[in-house]
Short mmCIF file of C-alpha atoms in Angstrom, two decimals:
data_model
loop_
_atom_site.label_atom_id
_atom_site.label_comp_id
_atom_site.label_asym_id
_atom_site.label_seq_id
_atom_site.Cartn_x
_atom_site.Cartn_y
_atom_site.Cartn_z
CA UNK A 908 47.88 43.94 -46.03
CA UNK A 909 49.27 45.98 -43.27
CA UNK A 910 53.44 46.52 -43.66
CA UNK A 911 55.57 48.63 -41.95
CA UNK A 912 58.91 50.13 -44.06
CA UNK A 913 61.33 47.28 -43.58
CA UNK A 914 58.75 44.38 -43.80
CA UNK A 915 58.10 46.20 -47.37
CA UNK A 916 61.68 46.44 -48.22
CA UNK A 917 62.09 42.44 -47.04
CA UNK A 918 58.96 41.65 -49.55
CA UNK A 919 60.75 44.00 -52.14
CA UNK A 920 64.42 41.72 -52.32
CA UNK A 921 61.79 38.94 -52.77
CA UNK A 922 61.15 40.30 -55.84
CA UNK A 923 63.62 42.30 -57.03
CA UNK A 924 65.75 39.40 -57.30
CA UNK A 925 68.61 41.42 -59.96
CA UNK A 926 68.75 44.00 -57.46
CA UNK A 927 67.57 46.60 -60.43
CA UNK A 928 65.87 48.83 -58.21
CA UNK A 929 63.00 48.15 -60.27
CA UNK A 930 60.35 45.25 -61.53
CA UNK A 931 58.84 43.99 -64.63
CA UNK A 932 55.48 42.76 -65.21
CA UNK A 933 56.83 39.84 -65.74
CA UNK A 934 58.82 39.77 -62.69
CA UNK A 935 55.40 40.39 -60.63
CA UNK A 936 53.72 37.12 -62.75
CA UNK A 937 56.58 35.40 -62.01
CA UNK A 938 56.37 35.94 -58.25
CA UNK A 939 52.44 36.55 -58.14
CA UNK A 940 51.66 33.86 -55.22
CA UNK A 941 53.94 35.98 -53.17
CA UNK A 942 52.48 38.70 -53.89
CA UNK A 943 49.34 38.09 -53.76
CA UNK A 944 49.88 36.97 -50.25
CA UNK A 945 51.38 39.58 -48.98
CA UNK A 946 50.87 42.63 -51.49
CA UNK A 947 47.37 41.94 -53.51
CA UNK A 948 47.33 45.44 -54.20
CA UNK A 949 50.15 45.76 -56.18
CA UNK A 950 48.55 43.46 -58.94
CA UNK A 951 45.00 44.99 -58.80
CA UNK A 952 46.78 48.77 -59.25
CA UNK A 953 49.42 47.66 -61.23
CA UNK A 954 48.65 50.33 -64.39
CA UNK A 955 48.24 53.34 -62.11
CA UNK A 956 51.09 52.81 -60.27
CA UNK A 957 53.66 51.32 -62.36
CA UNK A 958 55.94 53.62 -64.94
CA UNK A 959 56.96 52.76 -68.44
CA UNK A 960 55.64 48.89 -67.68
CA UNK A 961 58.11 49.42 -64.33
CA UNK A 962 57.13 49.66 -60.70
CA UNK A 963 60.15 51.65 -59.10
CA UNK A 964 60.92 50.15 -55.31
CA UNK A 965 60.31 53.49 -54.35
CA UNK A 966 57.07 53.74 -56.03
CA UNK A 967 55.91 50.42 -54.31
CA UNK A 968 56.93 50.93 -50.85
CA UNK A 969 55.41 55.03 -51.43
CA UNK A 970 52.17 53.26 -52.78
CA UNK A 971 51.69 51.29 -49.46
CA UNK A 972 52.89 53.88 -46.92
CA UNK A 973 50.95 57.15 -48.16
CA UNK A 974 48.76 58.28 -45.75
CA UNK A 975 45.06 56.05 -45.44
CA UNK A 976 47.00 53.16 -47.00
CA UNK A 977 47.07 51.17 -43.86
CA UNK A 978 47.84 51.52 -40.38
CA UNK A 979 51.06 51.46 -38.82
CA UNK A 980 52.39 50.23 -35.15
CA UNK A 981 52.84 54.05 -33.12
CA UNK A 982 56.12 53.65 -32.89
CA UNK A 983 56.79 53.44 -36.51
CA UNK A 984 54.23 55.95 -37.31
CA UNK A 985 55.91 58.27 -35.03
CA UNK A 986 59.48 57.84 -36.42
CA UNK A 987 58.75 57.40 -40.28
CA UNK A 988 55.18 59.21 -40.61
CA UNK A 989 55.91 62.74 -39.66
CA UNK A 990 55.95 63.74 -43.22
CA UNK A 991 53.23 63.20 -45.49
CA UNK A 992 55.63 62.83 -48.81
CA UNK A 993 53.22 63.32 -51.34
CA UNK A 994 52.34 66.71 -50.18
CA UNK A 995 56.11 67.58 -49.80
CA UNK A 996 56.55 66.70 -53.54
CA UNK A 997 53.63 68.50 -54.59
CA UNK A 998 55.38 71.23 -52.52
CA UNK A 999 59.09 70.74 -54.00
CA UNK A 1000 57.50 70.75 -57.59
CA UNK A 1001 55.59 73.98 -56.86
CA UNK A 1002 58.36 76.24 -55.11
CA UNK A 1003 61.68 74.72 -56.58
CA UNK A 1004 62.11 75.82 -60.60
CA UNK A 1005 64.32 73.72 -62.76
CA UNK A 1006 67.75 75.76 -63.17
CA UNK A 1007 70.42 74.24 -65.61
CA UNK A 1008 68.70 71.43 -66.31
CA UNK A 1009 68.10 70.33 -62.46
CA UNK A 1010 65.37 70.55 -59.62
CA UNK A 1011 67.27 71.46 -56.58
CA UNK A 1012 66.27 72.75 -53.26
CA UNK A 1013 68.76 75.50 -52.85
CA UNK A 1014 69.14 77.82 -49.46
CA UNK A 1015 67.91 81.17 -51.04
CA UNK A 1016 64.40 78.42 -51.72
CA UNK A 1017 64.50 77.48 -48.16
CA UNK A 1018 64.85 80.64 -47.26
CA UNK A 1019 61.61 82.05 -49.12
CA UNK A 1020 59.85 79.06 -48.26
CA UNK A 1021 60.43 78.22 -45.09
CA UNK A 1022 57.16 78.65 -43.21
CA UNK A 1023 55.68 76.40 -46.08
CA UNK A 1024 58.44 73.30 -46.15
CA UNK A 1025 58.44 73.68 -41.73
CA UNK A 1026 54.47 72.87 -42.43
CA UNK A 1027 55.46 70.34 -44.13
CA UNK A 1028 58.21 69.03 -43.28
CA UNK A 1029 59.33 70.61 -39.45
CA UNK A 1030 62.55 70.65 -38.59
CA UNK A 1031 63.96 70.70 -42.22
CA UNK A 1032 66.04 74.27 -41.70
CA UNK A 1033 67.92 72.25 -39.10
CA UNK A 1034 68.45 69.37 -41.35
CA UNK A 1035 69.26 70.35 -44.16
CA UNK A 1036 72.90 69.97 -44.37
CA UNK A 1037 72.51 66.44 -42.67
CA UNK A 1038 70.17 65.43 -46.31
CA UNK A 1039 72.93 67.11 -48.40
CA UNK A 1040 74.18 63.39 -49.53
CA UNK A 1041 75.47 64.72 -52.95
CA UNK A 1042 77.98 67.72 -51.11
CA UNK A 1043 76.47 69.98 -53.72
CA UNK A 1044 74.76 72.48 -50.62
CA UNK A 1045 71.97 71.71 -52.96
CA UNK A 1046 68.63 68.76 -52.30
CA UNK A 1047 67.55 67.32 -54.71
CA UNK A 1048 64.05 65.25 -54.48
CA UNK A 1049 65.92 62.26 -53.97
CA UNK A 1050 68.00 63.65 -50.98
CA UNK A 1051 64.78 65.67 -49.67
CA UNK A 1052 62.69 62.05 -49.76
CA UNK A 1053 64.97 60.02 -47.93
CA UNK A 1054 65.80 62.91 -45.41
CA UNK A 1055 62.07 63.03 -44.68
CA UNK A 1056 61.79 58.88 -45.04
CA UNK A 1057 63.93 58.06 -42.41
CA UNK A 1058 66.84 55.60 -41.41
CA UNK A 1059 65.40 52.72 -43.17
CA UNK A 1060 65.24 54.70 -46.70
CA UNK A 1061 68.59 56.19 -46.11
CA UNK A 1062 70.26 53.03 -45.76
CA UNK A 1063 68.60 51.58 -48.72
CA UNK A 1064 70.01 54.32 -50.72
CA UNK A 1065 73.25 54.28 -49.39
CA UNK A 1066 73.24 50.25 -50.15
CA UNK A 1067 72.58 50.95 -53.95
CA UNK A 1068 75.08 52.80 -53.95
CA UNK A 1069 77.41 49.85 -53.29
CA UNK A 1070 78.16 47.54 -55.73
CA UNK A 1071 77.68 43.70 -54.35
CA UNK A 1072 78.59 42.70 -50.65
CA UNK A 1073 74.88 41.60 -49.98
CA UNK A 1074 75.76 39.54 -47.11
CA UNK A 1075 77.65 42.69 -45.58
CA UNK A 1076 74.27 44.98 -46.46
CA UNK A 1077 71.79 42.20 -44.45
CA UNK A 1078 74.31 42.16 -41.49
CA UNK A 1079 73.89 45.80 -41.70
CA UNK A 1080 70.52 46.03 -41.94
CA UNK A 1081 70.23 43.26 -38.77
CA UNK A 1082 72.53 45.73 -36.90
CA UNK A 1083 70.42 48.66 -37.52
CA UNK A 1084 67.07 47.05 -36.93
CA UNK A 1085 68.52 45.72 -33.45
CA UNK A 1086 69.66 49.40 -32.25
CA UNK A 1087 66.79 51.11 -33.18
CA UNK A 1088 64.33 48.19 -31.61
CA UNK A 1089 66.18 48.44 -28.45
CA UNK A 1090 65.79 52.15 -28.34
CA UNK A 1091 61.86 52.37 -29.03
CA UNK A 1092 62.09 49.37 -26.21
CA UNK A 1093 64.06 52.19 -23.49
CA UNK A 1094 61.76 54.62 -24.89
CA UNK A 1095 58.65 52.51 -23.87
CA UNK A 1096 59.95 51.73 -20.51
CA UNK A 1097 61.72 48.86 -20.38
CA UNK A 1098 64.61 48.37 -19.10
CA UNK A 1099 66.85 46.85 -22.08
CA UNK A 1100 70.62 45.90 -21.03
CA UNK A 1101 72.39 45.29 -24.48
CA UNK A 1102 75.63 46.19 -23.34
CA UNK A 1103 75.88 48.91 -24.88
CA UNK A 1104 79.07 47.85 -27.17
CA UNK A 1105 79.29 49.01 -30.48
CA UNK A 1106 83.05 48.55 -31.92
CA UNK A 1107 83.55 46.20 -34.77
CA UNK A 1108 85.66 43.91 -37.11
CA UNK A 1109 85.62 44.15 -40.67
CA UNK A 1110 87.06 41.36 -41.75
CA UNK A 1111 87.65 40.75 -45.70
CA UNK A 1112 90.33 40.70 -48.13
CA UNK A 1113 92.01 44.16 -49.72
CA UNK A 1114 90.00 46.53 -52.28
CA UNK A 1115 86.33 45.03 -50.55
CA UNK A 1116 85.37 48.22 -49.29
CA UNK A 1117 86.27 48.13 -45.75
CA UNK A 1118 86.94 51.90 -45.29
CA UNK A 1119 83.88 53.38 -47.59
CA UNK A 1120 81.55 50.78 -45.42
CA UNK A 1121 83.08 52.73 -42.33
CA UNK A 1122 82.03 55.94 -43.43
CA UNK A 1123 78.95 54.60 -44.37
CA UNK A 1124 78.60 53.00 -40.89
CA UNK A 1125 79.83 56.37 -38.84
CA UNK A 1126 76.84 58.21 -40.81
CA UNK A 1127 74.74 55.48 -39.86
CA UNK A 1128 75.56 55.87 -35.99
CA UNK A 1129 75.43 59.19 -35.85
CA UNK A 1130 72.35 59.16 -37.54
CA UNK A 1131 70.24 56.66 -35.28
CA UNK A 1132 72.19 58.43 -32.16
CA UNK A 1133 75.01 56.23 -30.97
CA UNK A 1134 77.12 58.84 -31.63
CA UNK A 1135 77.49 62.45 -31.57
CA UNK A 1136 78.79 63.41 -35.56
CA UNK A 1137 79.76 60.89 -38.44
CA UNK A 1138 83.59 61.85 -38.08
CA UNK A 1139 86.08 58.97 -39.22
CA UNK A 1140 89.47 59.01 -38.18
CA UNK A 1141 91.28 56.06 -39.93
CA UNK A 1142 94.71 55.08 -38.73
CA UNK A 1143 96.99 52.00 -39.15
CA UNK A 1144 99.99 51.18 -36.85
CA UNK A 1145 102.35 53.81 -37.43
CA UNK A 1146 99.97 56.22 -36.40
CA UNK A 1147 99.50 54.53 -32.97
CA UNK A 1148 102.94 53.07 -32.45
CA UNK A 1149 106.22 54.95 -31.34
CA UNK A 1150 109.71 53.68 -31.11
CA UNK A 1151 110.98 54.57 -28.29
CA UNK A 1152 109.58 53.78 -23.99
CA UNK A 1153 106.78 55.67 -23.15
CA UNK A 1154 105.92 56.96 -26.41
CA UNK A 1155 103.41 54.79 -27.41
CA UNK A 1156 100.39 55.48 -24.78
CA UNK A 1157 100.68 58.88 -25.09
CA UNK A 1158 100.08 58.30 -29.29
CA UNK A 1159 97.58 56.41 -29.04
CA UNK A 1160 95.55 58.03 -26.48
CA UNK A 1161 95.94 61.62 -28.79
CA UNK A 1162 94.17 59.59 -31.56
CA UNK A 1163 91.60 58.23 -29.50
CA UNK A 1164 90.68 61.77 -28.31
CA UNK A 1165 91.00 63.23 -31.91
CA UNK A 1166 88.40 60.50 -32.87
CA UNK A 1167 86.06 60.16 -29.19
CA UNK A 1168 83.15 61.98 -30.95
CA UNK A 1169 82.67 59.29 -34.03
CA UNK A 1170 84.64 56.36 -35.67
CA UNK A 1171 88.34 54.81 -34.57
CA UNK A 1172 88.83 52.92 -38.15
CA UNK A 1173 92.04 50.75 -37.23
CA UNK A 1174 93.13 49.03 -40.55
CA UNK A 1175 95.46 46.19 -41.13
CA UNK A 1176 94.98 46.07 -37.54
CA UNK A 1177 96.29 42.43 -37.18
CA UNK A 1178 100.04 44.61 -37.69
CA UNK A 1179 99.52 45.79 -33.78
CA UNK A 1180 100.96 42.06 -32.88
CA UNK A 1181 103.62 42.23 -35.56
CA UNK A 1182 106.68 40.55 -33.69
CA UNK A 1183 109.27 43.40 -34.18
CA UNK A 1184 112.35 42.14 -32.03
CA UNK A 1185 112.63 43.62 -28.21
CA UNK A 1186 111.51 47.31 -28.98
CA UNK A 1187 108.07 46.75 -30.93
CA UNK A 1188 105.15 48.60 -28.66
CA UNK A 1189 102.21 47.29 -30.95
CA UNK A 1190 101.22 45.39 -27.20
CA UNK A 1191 101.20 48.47 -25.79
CA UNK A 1192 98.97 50.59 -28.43
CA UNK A 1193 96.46 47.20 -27.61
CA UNK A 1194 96.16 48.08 -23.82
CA UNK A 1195 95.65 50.94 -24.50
CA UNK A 1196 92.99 50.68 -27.74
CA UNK A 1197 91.25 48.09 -24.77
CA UNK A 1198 91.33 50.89 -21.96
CA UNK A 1199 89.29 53.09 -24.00
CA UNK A 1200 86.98 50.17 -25.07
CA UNK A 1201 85.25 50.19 -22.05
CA UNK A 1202 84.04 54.19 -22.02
CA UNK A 1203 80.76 54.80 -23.80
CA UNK A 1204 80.36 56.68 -27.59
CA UNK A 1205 81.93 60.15 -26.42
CA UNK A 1206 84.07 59.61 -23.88
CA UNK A 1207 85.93 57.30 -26.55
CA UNK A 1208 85.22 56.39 -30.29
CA UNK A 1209 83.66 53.28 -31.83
CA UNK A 1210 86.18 51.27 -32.79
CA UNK A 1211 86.60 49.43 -35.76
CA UNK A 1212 89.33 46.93 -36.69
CA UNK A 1213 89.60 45.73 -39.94
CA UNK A 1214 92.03 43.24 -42.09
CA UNK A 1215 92.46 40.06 -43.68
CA UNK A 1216 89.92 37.42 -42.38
CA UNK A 1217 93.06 34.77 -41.15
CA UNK A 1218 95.15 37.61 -39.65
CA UNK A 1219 92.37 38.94 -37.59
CA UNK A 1220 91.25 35.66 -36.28
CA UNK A 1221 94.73 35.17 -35.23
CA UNK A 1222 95.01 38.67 -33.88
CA UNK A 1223 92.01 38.45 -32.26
CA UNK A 1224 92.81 34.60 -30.22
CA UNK A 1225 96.10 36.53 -29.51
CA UNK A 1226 94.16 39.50 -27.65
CA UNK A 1227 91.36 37.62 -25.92
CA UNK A 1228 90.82 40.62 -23.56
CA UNK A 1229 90.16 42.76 -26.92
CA UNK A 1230 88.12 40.30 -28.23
CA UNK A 1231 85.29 40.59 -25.47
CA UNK A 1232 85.29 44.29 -25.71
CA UNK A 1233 84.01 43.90 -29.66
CA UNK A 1234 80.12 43.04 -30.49
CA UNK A 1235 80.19 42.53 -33.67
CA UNK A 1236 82.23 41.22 -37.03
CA UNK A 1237 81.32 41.71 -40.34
CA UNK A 1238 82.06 40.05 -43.37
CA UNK A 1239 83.29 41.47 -46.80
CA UNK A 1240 83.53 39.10 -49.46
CA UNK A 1241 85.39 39.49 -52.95
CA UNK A 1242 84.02 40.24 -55.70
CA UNK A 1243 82.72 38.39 -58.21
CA UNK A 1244 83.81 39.50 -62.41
CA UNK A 1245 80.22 40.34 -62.54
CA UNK A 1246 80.75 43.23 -59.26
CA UNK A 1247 84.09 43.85 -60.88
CA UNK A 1248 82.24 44.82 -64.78
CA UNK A 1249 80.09 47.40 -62.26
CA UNK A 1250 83.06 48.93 -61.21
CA UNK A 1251 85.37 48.60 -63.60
CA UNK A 1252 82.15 50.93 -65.65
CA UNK A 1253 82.04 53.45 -63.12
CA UNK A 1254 85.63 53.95 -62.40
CA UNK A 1255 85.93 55.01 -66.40
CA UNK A 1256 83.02 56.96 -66.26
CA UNK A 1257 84.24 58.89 -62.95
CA UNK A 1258 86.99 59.64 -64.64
CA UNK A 1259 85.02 61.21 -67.91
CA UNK A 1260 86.15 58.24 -70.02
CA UNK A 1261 83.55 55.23 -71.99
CA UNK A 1262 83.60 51.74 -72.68
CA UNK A 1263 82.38 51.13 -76.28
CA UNK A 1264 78.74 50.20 -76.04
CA UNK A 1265 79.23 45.91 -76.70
CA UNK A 1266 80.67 46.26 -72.89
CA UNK A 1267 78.23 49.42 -71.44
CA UNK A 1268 75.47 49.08 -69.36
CA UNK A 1269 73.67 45.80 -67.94
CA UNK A 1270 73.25 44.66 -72.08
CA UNK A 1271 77.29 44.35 -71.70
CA UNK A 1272 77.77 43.89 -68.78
CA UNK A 1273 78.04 39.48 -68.94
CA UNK A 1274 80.47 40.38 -71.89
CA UNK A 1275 83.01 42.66 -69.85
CA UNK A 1276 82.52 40.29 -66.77
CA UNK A 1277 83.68 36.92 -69.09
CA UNK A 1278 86.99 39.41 -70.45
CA UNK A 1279 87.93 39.86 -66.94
CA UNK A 1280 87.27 36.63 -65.84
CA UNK A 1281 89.31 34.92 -68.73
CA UNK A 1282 92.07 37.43 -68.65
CA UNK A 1283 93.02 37.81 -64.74
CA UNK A 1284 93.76 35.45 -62.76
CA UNK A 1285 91.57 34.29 -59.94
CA UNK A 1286 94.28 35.29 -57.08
CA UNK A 1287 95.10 38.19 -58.40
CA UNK A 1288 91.29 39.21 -58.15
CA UNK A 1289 91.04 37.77 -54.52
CA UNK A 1290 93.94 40.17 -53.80
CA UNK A 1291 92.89 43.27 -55.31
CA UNK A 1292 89.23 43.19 -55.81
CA UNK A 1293 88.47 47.00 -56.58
CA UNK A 1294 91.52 47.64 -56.83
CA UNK A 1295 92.19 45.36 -59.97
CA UNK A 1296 89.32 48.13 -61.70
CA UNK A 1297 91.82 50.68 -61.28
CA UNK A 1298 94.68 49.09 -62.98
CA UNK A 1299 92.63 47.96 -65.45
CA UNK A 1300 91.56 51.08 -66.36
CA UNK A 1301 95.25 53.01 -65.86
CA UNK A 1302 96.30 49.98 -68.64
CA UNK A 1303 93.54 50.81 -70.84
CA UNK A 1304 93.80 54.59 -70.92
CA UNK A 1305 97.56 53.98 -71.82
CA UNK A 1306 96.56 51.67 -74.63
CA UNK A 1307 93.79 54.42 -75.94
CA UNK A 1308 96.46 57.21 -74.99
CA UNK A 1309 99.37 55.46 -77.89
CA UNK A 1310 96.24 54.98 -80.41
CA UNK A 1311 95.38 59.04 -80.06
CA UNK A 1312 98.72 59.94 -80.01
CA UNK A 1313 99.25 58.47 -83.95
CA UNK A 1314 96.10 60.31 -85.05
CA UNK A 1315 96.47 62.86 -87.67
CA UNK A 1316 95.87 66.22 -86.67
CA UNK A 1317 91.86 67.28 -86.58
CA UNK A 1318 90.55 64.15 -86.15
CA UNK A 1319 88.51 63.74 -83.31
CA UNK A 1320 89.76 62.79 -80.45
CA UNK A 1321 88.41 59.73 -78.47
CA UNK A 1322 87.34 59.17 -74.79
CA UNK A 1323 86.24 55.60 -75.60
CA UNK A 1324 87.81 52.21 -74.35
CA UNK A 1325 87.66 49.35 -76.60
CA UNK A 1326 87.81 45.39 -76.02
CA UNK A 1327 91.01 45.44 -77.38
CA UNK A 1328 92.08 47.97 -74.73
CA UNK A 1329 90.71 45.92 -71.85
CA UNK A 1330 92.07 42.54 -72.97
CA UNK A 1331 95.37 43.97 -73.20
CA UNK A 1332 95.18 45.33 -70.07
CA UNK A 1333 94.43 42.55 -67.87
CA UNK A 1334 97.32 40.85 -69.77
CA UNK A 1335 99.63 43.45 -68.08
CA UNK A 1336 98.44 42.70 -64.63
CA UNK A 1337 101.36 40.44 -62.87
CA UNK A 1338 100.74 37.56 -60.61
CA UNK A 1339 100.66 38.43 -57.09
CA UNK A 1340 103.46 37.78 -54.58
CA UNK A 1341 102.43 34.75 -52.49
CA UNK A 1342 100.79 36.47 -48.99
CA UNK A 1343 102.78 35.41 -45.64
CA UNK A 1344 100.86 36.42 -42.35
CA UNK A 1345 101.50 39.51 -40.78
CA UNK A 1346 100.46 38.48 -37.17
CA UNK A 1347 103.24 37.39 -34.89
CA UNK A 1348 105.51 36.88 -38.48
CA UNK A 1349 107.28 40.12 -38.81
CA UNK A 1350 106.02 41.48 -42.18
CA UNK A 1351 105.27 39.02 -44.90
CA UNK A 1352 103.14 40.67 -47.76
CA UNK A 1353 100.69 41.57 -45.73
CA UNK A 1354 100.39 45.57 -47.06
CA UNK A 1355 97.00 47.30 -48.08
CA UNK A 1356 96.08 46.61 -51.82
CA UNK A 1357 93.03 48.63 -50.94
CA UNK A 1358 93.24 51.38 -54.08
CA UNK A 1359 89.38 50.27 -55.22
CA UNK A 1360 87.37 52.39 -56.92
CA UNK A 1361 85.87 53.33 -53.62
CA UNK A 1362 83.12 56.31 -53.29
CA UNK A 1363 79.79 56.99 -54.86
CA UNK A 1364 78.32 53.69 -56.65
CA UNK A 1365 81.87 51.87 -56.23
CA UNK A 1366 82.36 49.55 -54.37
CA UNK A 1367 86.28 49.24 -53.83
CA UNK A 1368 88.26 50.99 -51.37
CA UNK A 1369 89.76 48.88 -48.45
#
């Protein structure tokens, strides 16, 4: 079989079905017709390739693009094949020691090897900040693969990084594949008219992400060239709307040229048509959001609105001449108490705290899901979504706090979260208020609840 990167990442989800990152044996039995269609040699190399008794989605999609393995439309070998990556690990492993416990690519290294790693990989002096994922000024093998791998890899690894919203990651990966289709199209000479557009609505309720997914999404731009740096400049209406006449173009225009080189992120931006008596100028900051809408990336940002799925419908029908100007909406859903166990996890261990082991990892996982699920209740979820991690965690950390605070003095003292803890914190969780509109209604409840967990491996965040 012949594949190029995303048709193996497509086949991949096929069987990856937990979204582990990795496969069983018994996963590839299960789905052997499959494979044997498209991937026979998966199950004829499955010993040599495969890593205690687990093929790595990595290894898999490595194993069918190393060089020999088949060949590739010249387009994609041009854009993903430039680097042979078996021959830069051999490289990384040979020039970059273990220090502290970790195999980093450090500058002094890139320094002493440059000739070598430009060989190898060219261009990587110049890109090495751009692969620095972690912030550390450091690459790790990880960050050097997927710098070398291209887009498609990048995105992959941003997306596991993520917890749930896979219907936001395939609308994602549909907007990516488009863009970079239509440029190989311009690049072969034809003459593609896409319009051109790129802003966006995020649409979904608080704590779903919204503003992590626009950083993500600047990178992304920047990265495939619709923009010239991942900057994000997020805003909501008091930063575009003045009180007094004549105050409000002038605003608005000073963040659209503080944000012209990347990302406009615009949230709650349904509150632009808050009806605010005689003086409100949200109309205004519109007109003038809708002048710059029609410059390319540079001249003016991307823009991105995002807020509640029924307040930006109704925003949106209320600003038809904004409405043509956007290309694309995409959809955050909540969470489920499964996505909400994931983060509720990683926002104690982010903070150097542990849940006791009957509620750690994927073995407790269905256990810490059914506490949440039983103890919160199912608006107050909706409403939060990430969000609902944090307090959960600020509750339990309080409960742990009282129980360390009675200890005699020399015991040891404990970073670890118990059942007890996390029961009794969801208990403290109160009912939301009921949510009036915010579009055309003057107020309501309609504030950000967005205080998710948010960053690396979260999933929160507005």
């Amino acid at each position: 079989a012949r594949h190029t990167r995303p048709e193996l990442l497509n086949i991949w989800k096929k069987v990856d079905t937990k979204n582990n990152g990795y496969v069983t044996l018994e996963d590839v039995l299960a789905r052997s017709k499959l494979l044997q269609e498209e991937c026979p040699e998966i199950i004829d190399n499955w010993a040599s390739i495969a890593k205690d008794a687990k093929l790595s989605r990595q290894a898999f999609v490595d194993f069918y693009l190393r060089p020999g393995t088949g060949k590739k439309d010249s387009a994609e070998k041009e854009v993903e094949l430039l680097v042979d990556l078996q021959e830069l690990r051999i490289l990384f492993d040979r020039i970059v020691p273990v220090r502290d416990g970790k195999q980093e690519l450090r500058v002094s290294d890139l320094v002493h090897h440059k000739a070598e790693l430009e060989k190898v990989f060219p261009g990587i002096a110049k890109r090495f900040v751009e692969g620095d994922i972690s912030g550390s000024s450091t690459l790790s093998w990880d960050e050097l693969r997927i710098l070398a791998s291209g887009t498609d890899e990048w995105l992959e690894y941003q997306f596991d990084r993520v917890i749930g919203l896979q219907t936001l990651k395939d609308q994602l990966r549909q907007f990516h594949r488009s863009v970079v289709l239509d440029k190989k199209r311009s690049q072969a000479g034809h003459d593609v008219k896409t319009g051109g557009k790129f802003h966006m609505i995020f649409q979904g309720n608080p704590g779903t992400g919204k503003t992590t997914v626009a950083r993500l999404v600047a990178q992304l731009m920047h990265r495939i060239g619709i923009i010239e740096s991942d900057l994000l400049v997020e805003v909501q209406r008091d930063k575009l709307v003045a009180e007094y006449v004549g105050q409000t173009g002038p605003k608005t225009q000073a963040v659209i040229e503080e944000a012209k080189s990347g990302v406009l992120f615009i949230d709650e931006a349904y509150r632009l048509s808050q009806s605010g008596g005689g003086k409100d100028f949200g109309r205004e900051a519109v007109e003038q959001l809708m002048g710059a809408m029609n410059e390319p990336p540079g001249k003016a940002p991307v823009m991105v609105f995002a807020g509640y799925p029924d307040d930006m419908e109704t925003f949106m029908n209320a600003n038809a001449g904004l409405y043509r100007r956007i290309a694309y909406t995409f959809d955050f859903t909540d969470y489920d108490c499964t996505d909400l166990a994931q983060i509720l996890e990683l926002t104690a261990k982010g903070a150097g705290f542990m849940l006791e082991p009957s509620l750690s990892g994927s073995a407790g996982r269905d256990r810490l899901a059914s506490l949440i699920e039983d103890n919160t209740l199912p608006d107050a979820r909706s409403l939060m979504n990430g969000g609902l991690c944090e307090r959960i965690f600020t509750f339990s950390k309080q409960s742990l706090d009282d129980r360390e605070s009675r200890k005699a003095r020399g015991e040891p003292i404990s970073v670890e979260l118990t059942e007890a803890d996390i029961v009794g914190a969801c208990g403290r969780i109160p009912p939301p208020p009921p949510r009036e509109s915010s579009v055309d209604g003057g107020g309501g409840t309609g504030g950000s609840a967005d205080a998710g967990s948010g960053g690396s491996g979260g999933g929160g965040g507005s």
